[in-house]
mmCIF file of C-alpha atoms in Angstrom:
data_model
loop_
_atom_site.group_PDB
_atom_site.id
_atom_site.type_symbol
_atom_site.label_atom_id
_atom_site.label_comp_id
_atom_site.label_asym_id
_atom_site.label_seq_id
_atom_site.Cartn_x
_atom_site.Cartn_y
_atom_site.Cartn_z
ATOM 1 C CA MET A 1 -18.899 6.693 -15.544
ATOM 2 C CA ASN A 2 -16.509 4.509 -17.541
ATOM 3 C CA MET A 3 -13.505 3.112 -15.761
ATOM 4 C CA THR A 4 -10.438 5.066 -16.721
ATOM 5 C CA TYR A 5 -6.720 5.106 -15.464
ATOM 6 C CA PHE A 6 -5.780 6.173 -11.946
ATOM 7 C CA SER A 7 -3.416 5.392 -9.099
ATOM 8 C CA TYR A 8 -3.694 6.642 -5.594
ATOM 9 C CA HIS A 9 -0.378 5.219 -4.246
ATOM 10 C CA THR A 10 2.616 7.214 -5.684
ATOM 11 C CA HIS A 11 6.075 7.930 -4.215
ATOM 12 C CA SER A 12 8.017 11.040 -5.267
ATOM 13 C CA SER A 13 11.407 12.500 -4.358
ATOM 14 C CA PHE A 14 9.853 13.676 -1.070
ATOM 15 C CA CYS A 15 10.494 10.028 0.144
ATOM 16 C CA ASP A 16 12.026 7.107 -1.779
ATOM 17 C CA GLY A 17 10.557 8.046 -5.214
ATOM 18 C CA LYS A 18 12.819 9.191 -8.014
ATOM 19 C CA GLU A 19 11.296 12.476 -9.425
ATOM 20 C CA ASN A 20 9.423 15.653 -8.423
ATOM 21 C CA PRO A 21 5.742 15.375 -8.055
ATOM 22 C CA GLU A 22 5.027 17.544 -11.110
ATOM 23 C CA ASP A 23 6.964 15.107 -13.308
ATOM 24 C CA TYR A 24 4.405 12.458 -12.307
ATOM 25 C CA VAL A 25 1.471 14.780 -13.018
ATOM 26 C CA LYS A 26 2.780 15.510 -16.483
ATOM 27 C CA GLU A 27 3.263 11.868 -17.206
ATOM 28 C CA GLY A 28 -0.091 11.067 -15.844
ATOM 29 C CA ILE A 29 -1.682 13.518 -18.284
ATOM 30 C CA LYS A 30 0.245 12.011 -21.188
ATOM 31 C CA LYS A 31 -1.002 8.534 -20.213
ATOM 32 C CA GLY A 32 -4.579 9.742 -20.042
ATOM 33 C CA MET A 33 -5.003 9.209 -16.336
ATOM 34 C CA ARG A 34 -8.078 10.585 -14.608
ATOM 35 C CA ALA A 35 -6.447 10.912 -11.123
ATOM 36 C CA ILE A 36 -3.175 10.590 -9.329
ATOM 37 C CA GLY A 37 -2.773 10.490 -5.568
ATOM 38 C CA PHE A 38 0.590 11.220 -3.918
ATOM 39 C CA SER A 39 1.355 9.144 -0.885
ATOM 40 C CA SER A 40 4.840 9.682 0.380
ATOM 41 C CA HIS A 41 5.916 7.507 3.359
ATOM 42 C CA ALA A 42 4.974 9.648 6.378
ATOM 43 C CA PRO A 43 7.816 10.671 8.723
ATOM 44 C CA LEU A 44 8.677 8.176 11.431
ATOM 45 C CA SER A 45 10.348 8.518 14.752
ATOM 46 C CA VAL A 46 12.252 5.305 13.719
ATOM 47 C CA ALA A 47 15.346 6.094 11.601
ATOM 48 C CA VAL A 48 14.608 4.786 8.052
ATOM 49 C CA VAL A 49 15.961 6.046 4.730
ATOM 50 C CA TRP A 50 12.778 5.487 2.822
ATOM 51 C CA ALA A 51 10.453 7.806 4.816
ATOM 52 C CA MET A 52 9.902 11.539 4.340
ATOM 53 C CA LYS A 53 11.907 13.827 6.676
ATOM 54 C CA ALA A 54 9.608 15.595 9.108
ATOM 55 C CA SER A 55 11.245 18.881 8.065
ATOM 56 C CA ASN A 56 9.877 18.373 4.490
ATOM 57 C CA LEU A 57 6.270 17.630 5.406
ATOM 58 C CA ASN A 58 5.054 21.193 5.059
ATOM 59 C CA ALA A 59 6.753 21.621 1.723
ATOM 60 C CA TYR A 60 5.168 18.355 0.533
ATOM 61 C CA ILE A 61 1.748 19.440 1.473
ATOM 62 C CA ARG A 62 2.160 22.828 -0.186
ATOM 63 C CA GLU A 63 3.446 21.348 -3.415
ATOM 64 C CA ILE A 64 0.785 18.771 -3.795
ATOM 65 C CA ASN A 65 -1.980 21.287 -3.071
ATOM 66 C CA GLN A 66 -0.407 23.688 -5.581
ATOM 67 C CA LEU A 67 -0.445 20.911 -8.271
ATOM 68 C CA LYS A 68 -4.076 20.267 -7.463
ATOM 69 C CA GLU A 69 -5.019 23.732 -8.381
ATOM 70 C CA GLN A 70 -2.529 24.154 -11.258
ATOM 71 C CA TYR A 71 -3.706 21.029 -13.057
ATOM 72 C CA LYS A 72 -7.340 20.839 -11.978
ATOM 73 C CA ASP A 73 -8.610 21.039 -15.546
ATOM 74 C CA GLU A 74 -6.445 18.119 -16.756
ATOM 75 C CA LEU A 75 -6.557 15.574 -14.055
ATOM 76 C CA ASP A 76 -7.454 15.152 -10.331
ATOM 77 C CA VAL A 77 -4.527 15.377 -7.969
ATOM 78 C CA TYR A 78 -4.936 14.157 -4.421
ATOM 79 C CA LEU A 79 -2.879 14.482 -1.190
ATOM 80 C CA SER A 80 -2.237 11.400 0.893
ATOM 81 C CA LEU A 81 0.421 9.706 2.958
ATOM 82 C CA GLU A 82 1.433 6.092 3.287
ATOM 83 C CA LEU A 83 1.211 5.723 7.040
ATOM 84 C CA ASP A 84 3.174 3.000 8.694
ATOM 85 C CA TYR A 85 1.652 1.468 11.698
ATOM 86 C CA ILE A 86 3.926 0.469 14.598
ATOM 87 C CA PRO A 87 2.106 -0.198 17.845
ATOM 88 C CA GLY A 88 3.051 2.335 20.601
ATOM 89 C CA ILE A 89 5.370 4.172 18.191
ATOM 90 C CA SER A 90 3.566 5.598 15.143
ATOM 91 C CA LYS A 91 1.297 8.628 15.270
ATOM 92 C CA ASP A 92 -2.505 7.990 15.097
ATOM 93 C CA PHE A 93 -3.709 8.058 11.428
ATOM 94 C CA SER A 94 -6.571 10.429 12.357
ATOM 95 C CA GLU A 95 -3.963 12.934 13.727
ATOM 96 C CA TRP A 96 -1.989 12.698 10.355
ATOM 97 C CA SER A 97 -5.160 13.150 8.463
ATOM 98 C CA ARG A 98 -6.174 16.240 10.423
ATOM 99 C CA MET A 99 -2.732 17.830 10.612
ATOM 100 C CA ALA A 100 -1.929 17.445 6.885
ATOM 101 C CA GLY A 101 -5.408 17.882 5.519
ATOM 102 C CA LEU A 102 -5.201 14.508 3.693
ATOM 103 C CA ASP A 103 -7.794 13.545 1.119
ATOM 104 C CA TYR A 104 -7.549 9.870 2.271
ATOM 105 C CA THR A 105 -5.067 7.551 4.142
ATOM 106 C CA ILE A 106 -3.104 4.487 3.160
ATOM 107 C CA GLY A 107 -2.115 2.270 5.997
ATOM 108 C CA SER A 108 0.780 -0.283 5.647
ATOM 109 C CA VAL A 109 3.165 -2.305 7.740
ATOM 110 C CA HIS A 110 6.823 -2.377 6.660
ATOM 111 C CA LEU A 111 8.404 -2.734 10.098
ATOM 112 C CA VAL A 112 7.247 -5.548 12.306
ATOM 113 C CA LYS A 113 7.577 -4.927 16.031
ATOM 114 C CA ALA A 114 9.380 -7.623 17.867
ATOM 115 C CA GLU A 115 9.747 -8.303 21.542
ATOM 116 C CA LYS A 116 12.585 -5.913 21.669
ATOM 117 C CA GLU A 117 11.101 -2.376 21.919
ATOM 118 C CA ASP A 118 13.815 -0.768 19.809
ATOM 119 C CA ASP A 119 14.187 -3.338 17.010
ATOM 120 C CA PHE A 120 12.046 -4.265 13.974
ATOM 121 C CA TRP A 121 11.800 -6.801 11.231
ATOM 122 C CA PHE A 122 11.985 -4.979 7.947
ATOM 123 C CA ILE A 123 10.042 -7.086 5.487
ATOM 124 C CA ASP A 124 10.782 -4.956 2.418
ATOM 125 C CA GLY A 125 14.102 -4.217 0.710
ATOM 126 C CA PRO A 126 16.735 -6.904 -0.030
ATOM 127 C CA ASP A 127 16.181 -10.581 0.815
ATOM 128 C CA THR A 128 18.916 -10.441 3.331
ATOM 129 C CA ASN A 129 16.941 -7.989 5.531
ATOM 130 C CA TYR A 130 14.180 -10.507 5.696
ATOM 131 C CA SER A 131 16.238 -13.589 6.513
ATOM 132 C CA GLU A 132 18.576 -11.724 8.918
ATOM 133 C CA GLY A 133 15.633 -10.151 10.823
ATOM 134 C CA LEU A 134 13.779 -13.439 10.977
ATOM 135 C CA GLU A 135 16.761 -15.171 12.640
ATOM 136 C CA ARG A 136 17.759 -12.232 14.854
ATOM 137 C CA LEU A 137 14.367 -11.215 16.145
ATOM 138 C CA PHE A 138 12.224 -14.336 15.889
ATOM 139 C CA GLN A 139 14.926 -17.015 16.276
ATOM 140 C CA GLY A 140 14.036 -18.314 12.780
ATOM 141 C CA ASP A 141 10.475 -19.116 13.804
ATOM 142 C CA ILE A 142 8.717 -18.184 10.597
ATOM 143 C CA GLN A 143 5.233 -18.898 11.875
ATOM 144 C CA LYS A 144 5.794 -16.636 14.881
ATOM 145 C CA ALA A 145 7.223 -13.892 12.692
ATOM 146 C CA VAL A 146 4.495 -13.946 10.020
ATOM 147 C CA SER A 147 1.845 -14.122 12.747
ATOM 148 C CA ALA A 148 3.351 -10.968 14.263
ATOM 149 C CA TYR A 149 3.062 -9.213 10.860
ATOM 150 C CA TYR A 150 -0.565 -10.118 10.364
ATOM 151 C CA HIS A 151 -1.516 -9.317 13.963
ATOM 152 C CA GLN A 152 0.000 -5.894 13.510
ATOM 153 C CA VAL A 153 -1.907 -5.455 10.231
ATOM 154 C CA ILE A 154 -5.099 -6.397 11.952
ATOM 155 C CA GLU A 155 -4.397 -4.088 14.843
ATOM 156 C CA MET A 156 -3.820 -1.266 12.387
ATOM 157 C CA ILE A 157 -7.223 -1.985 10.630
ATOM 158 C CA GLU A 158 -9.090 -2.090 13.818
ATOM 159 C CA THR A 159 -7.481 0.878 15.645
ATOM 160 C CA GLN A 160 -6.503 3.264 12.772
ATOM 161 C CA LYS A 161 -9.266 2.564 10.203
ATOM 162 C CA PRO A 162 -7.238 3.524 7.144
ATOM 163 C CA ASP A 163 -9.227 4.292 3.992
ATOM 164 C CA VAL A 164 -6.971 2.004 2.027
ATOM 165 C CA ILE A 165 -4.843 -0.923 3.190
ATOM 166 C CA GLY A 166 -1.456 -1.020 1.305
ATOM 167 C CA HIS A 167 -0.074 -4.338 -0.074
ATOM 168 C CA ILE A 168 -1.743 -6.351 2.713
ATOM 169 C CA ASP A 169 0.129 -9.627 2.139
ATOM 170 C CA LYS A 170 3.606 -8.114 1.300
ATOM 171 C CA ILE A 171 5.082 -10.464 3.921
ATOM 172 C CA LYS A 172 5.271 -13.085 1.093
ATOM 173 C CA MET A 173 7.532 -10.949 -1.139
ATOM 174 C CA ASN A 174 10.828 -11.967 0.313
ATOM 175 C CA ASN A 175 9.739 -15.411 1.272
ATOM 176 C CA LYS A 176 9.977 -16.763 -2.260
ATOM 177 C CA GLY A 177 8.937 -20.226 -0.983
ATOM 178 C CA ARG A 178 11.970 -20.439 1.261
ATOM 179 C CA PHE A 179 10.452 -20.428 4.705
ATOM 180 C CA PHE A 180 6.752 -21.200 4.342
ATOM 181 C CA SER A 181 4.014 -22.170 1.840
ATOM 182 C CA GLU A 182 0.980 -19.894 1.419
ATOM 183 C CA GLU A 183 -1.091 -23.087 1.419
ATOM 184 C CA GLU A 184 -0.108 -24.117 4.957
ATOM 185 C CA ALA A 185 -3.062 -24.160 7.317
ATOM 186 C CA TRP A 186 -1.650 -21.726 9.765
ATOM 187 C CA TYR A 187 -1.007 -19.128 7.055
ATOM 188 C CA VAL A 188 -4.408 -19.559 5.519
ATOM 189 C CA GLU A 189 -5.949 -19.127 8.977
ATOM 190 C CA LEU A 190 -4.087 -15.735 9.284
ATOM 191 C CA LEU A 191 -5.446 -14.646 6.011
ATOM 192 C CA HIS A 192 -9.026 -15.434 7.146
ATOM 193 C CA LYS A 193 -8.443 -13.460 10.451
ATOM 194 C CA THR A 194 -7.276 -10.570 8.442
ATOM 195 C CA LEU A 195 -10.190 -10.805 6.005
ATOM 196 C CA ASP A 196 -12.574 -10.798 9.003
ATOM 197 C CA ALA A 197 -11.008 -7.577 10.200
ATOM 198 C CA VAL A 198 -11.126 -5.969 6.807
ATOM 199 C CA GLU A 199 -14.756 -6.975 6.270
ATOM 200 C CA LYS A 200 -15.776 -5.396 9.570
ATOM 201 C CA SER A 201 -13.768 -2.228 8.919
ATOM 202 C CA GLY A 202 -15.134 -1.143 5.584
ATOM 203 C CA SER A 203 -11.528 -0.339 4.523
ATOM 204 C CA ILE A 204 -10.580 -0.648 0.845
ATOM 205 C CA VAL A 205 -8.066 -3.369 -0.133
ATOM 206 C CA GLU A 206 -5.364 -2.051 -2.456
ATOM 207 C CA VAL A 207 -4.486 -4.405 -5.319
ATOM 208 C CA ASN A 208 -0.872 -3.439 -5.663
ATOM 209 C CA THR A 209 1.005 -4.322 -8.970
ATOM 210 C CA ARG A 210 4.509 -3.237 -7.951
ATOM 211 C CA GLY A 211 5.820 -6.694 -6.854
ATOM 212 C CA VAL A 212 4.858 -8.135 -10.259
ATOM 213 C CA TYR A 213 6.303 -5.483 -12.502
ATOM 214 C CA LYS A 214 9.512 -5.247 -10.442
ATOM 215 C CA LYS A 215 9.685 -9.009 -10.615
ATOM 216 C CA LYS A 216 9.892 -9.307 -6.817
ATOM 217 C CA SER A 217 6.601 -11.346 -6.611
ATOM 218 C CA GLN A 218 4.959 -13.696 -9.025
ATOM 219 C CA LYS A 219 1.582 -12.609 -7.733
ATOM 220 C CA LEU A 220 -0.167 -9.372 -6.999
ATOM 221 C CA PHE A 221 -0.462 -7.972 -3.410
ATOM 222 C CA PRO A 222 -2.793 -9.552 -2.335
ATOM 223 C CA GLY A 223 -2.654 -12.886 -4.021
ATOM 224 C CA ASP A 224 -5.449 -14.797 -5.809
ATOM 225 C CA TYR A 225 -6.768 -16.611 -2.719
ATOM 226 C CA PHE A 226 -7.087 -13.443 -0.715
ATOM 227 C CA LEU A 227 -8.740 -11.636 -3.683
ATOM 228 C CA MET A 228 -11.213 -14.454 -4.371
ATOM 229 C CA GLU A 229 -12.270 -14.161 -0.589
ATOM 230 C CA CYS A 230 -12.541 -10.436 -0.952
ATOM 231 C CA CYS A 231 -14.841 -10.949 -3.932
ATOM 232 C CA LYS A 232 -17.029 -13.542 -2.037
ATOM 233 C CA ARG A 233 -17.326 -11.226 0.943
ATOM 234 C CA GLY A 234 -17.918 -7.992 -1.045
ATOM 235 C CA ILE A 235 -14.823 -6.318 0.293
ATOM 236 C CA PRO A 236 -14.078 -3.147 -1.781
ATOM 237 C CA ILE A 237 -10.848 -3.035 -3.834
ATOM 238 C CA THR A 238 -8.935 -0.470 -5.774
ATOM 239 C CA ILE A 239 -5.902 -0.855 -8.161
ATOM 240 C CA SER A 240 -2.520 0.725 -7.261
ATOM 241 C CA THR A 241 0.803 0.701 -9.114
ATOM 242 C CA ASP A 242 2.758 2.013 -6.167
ATOM 243 C CA ALA A 243 4.919 4.034 -8.673
ATOM 244 C CA HIS A 244 8.356 5.314 -7.600
ATOM 245 C CA GLN A 245 9.143 6.730 -11.102
ATOM 246 C CA PRO A 246 6.733 8.465 -13.491
ATOM 247 C CA LYS A 247 7.057 5.674 -16.070
ATOM 248 C CA GLU A 248 5.696 3.180 -13.603
ATOM 249 C CA LEU A 249 2.362 5.014 -13.131
ATOM 250 C CA LEU A 250 0.320 2.437 -15.012
ATOM 251 C CA GLU A 251 2.625 -0.537 -14.862
ATOM 252 C CA HIS A 252 0.620 -3.807 -15.033
ATOM 253 C CA PHE A 253 -2.678 -1.819 -14.600
ATOM 254 C CA GLU A 254 -4.486 -3.467 -17.503
ATOM 255 C CA GLU A 255 -3.229 -6.999 -16.684
ATOM 256 C CA CYS A 256 -4.398 -6.408 -13.066
ATOM 257 C CA ARG A 257 -7.869 -5.268 -14.236
ATOM 258 C CA LYS A 258 -8.259 -8.461 -16.406
ATOM 259 C CA SER A 259 -7.204 -10.610 -13.529
ATOM 260 C CA LEU A 260 -9.811 -8.998 -11.202
ATOM 261 C CA LYS A 261 -12.571 -9.529 -13.776
ATOM 262 C CA GLN A 262 -11.517 -13.223 -14.115
ATOM 263 C CA ILE A 263 -11.729 -13.601 -10.429
ATOM 264 C CA GLY A 264 -15.331 -12.275 -10.558
ATOM 265 C CA PHE A 265 -15.122 -8.607 -9.543
ATOM 266 C CA GLU A 266 -17.611 -6.487 -11.257
ATOM 267 C CA GLN A 267 -16.854 -3.176 -9.518
ATOM 268 C CA ILE A 268 -13.821 -1.275 -8.278
ATOM 269 C CA THR A 269 -13.578 1.597 -5.861
ATOM 270 C CA VAL A 270 -12.250 4.970 -7.062
ATOM 271 C CA PHE A 271 -11.825 8.288 -5.318
ATOM 272 C CA HIS A 272 -13.787 11.107 -6.869
ATOM 273 C CA LYS A 273 -14.552 14.636 -5.599
ATOM 274 C CA GLY A 274 -13.758 13.732 -1.959
ATOM 275 C CA GLU A 275 -15.423 10.353 -1.681
ATOM 276 C CA TRP A 276 -14.822 6.716 -2.610
ATOM 277 C CA ILE A 277 -17.311 5.465 -5.141
ATOM 278 C CA LYS A 278 -17.879 2.310 -7.075
ATOM 279 C CA GLU A 279 -17.655 1.955 -10.752
ATOM 280 C CA SER A 280 -17.701 -0.851 -13.308
ATOM 281 C CA ILE A 281 -14.434 -2.742 -13.713
#
């Protein structure tokens, strides 16, 4: 099977995306995509503007399943959720999968749990969220804050076993070299601890292009060092554009594929007829 175009991480108007799911499907067909997976941010008990409302979950499931059937002869449509992991707060991924009938799960961390039970470090969004949360919740201690992020990611991998791990090093996005260097020994050690957890889990690492094409990051999520280690260890990867608009469905896809080949990857993992399979990159 020759590698074609796909993306399994897509946000529609059911969460913080801009258009209805069918608009993405139609654009995907125009772009010659083989598959599109919808992955709205799952409802959270924490009040955030970017997650799906619990009251809309059933409508979301119905609509994606309807599109699956309606467009089955033109491209594969899959039902997923991007599931945030917050220890002691978020619902188990297996429960989401069973309840919603998901084809696969994407696990991510956007809200880092601090010592205060009811407050979180939001690592996405504007730079000011990052710096303000760092000061307020971690007293400006970047090593403590970033360690909390990776330990939460590791706990998610070990306890929730997501099929795909979303933008695993997104913690770097709003750093922009201000608070730490990715070459510092303590940071590299955290990457290796995370890699150890991924390797044991069998989860797939998503190579997410959104930071690059939105000009929020100079490097992919994850960056070159992490990807080189994935290649050495035989950790499976897939490409995601994390589209929030139909026009973003294949943004930076080809550039990403070329970068992965340069790193040394020969195969990529794709979802096909209910299972993850390897194909040539």
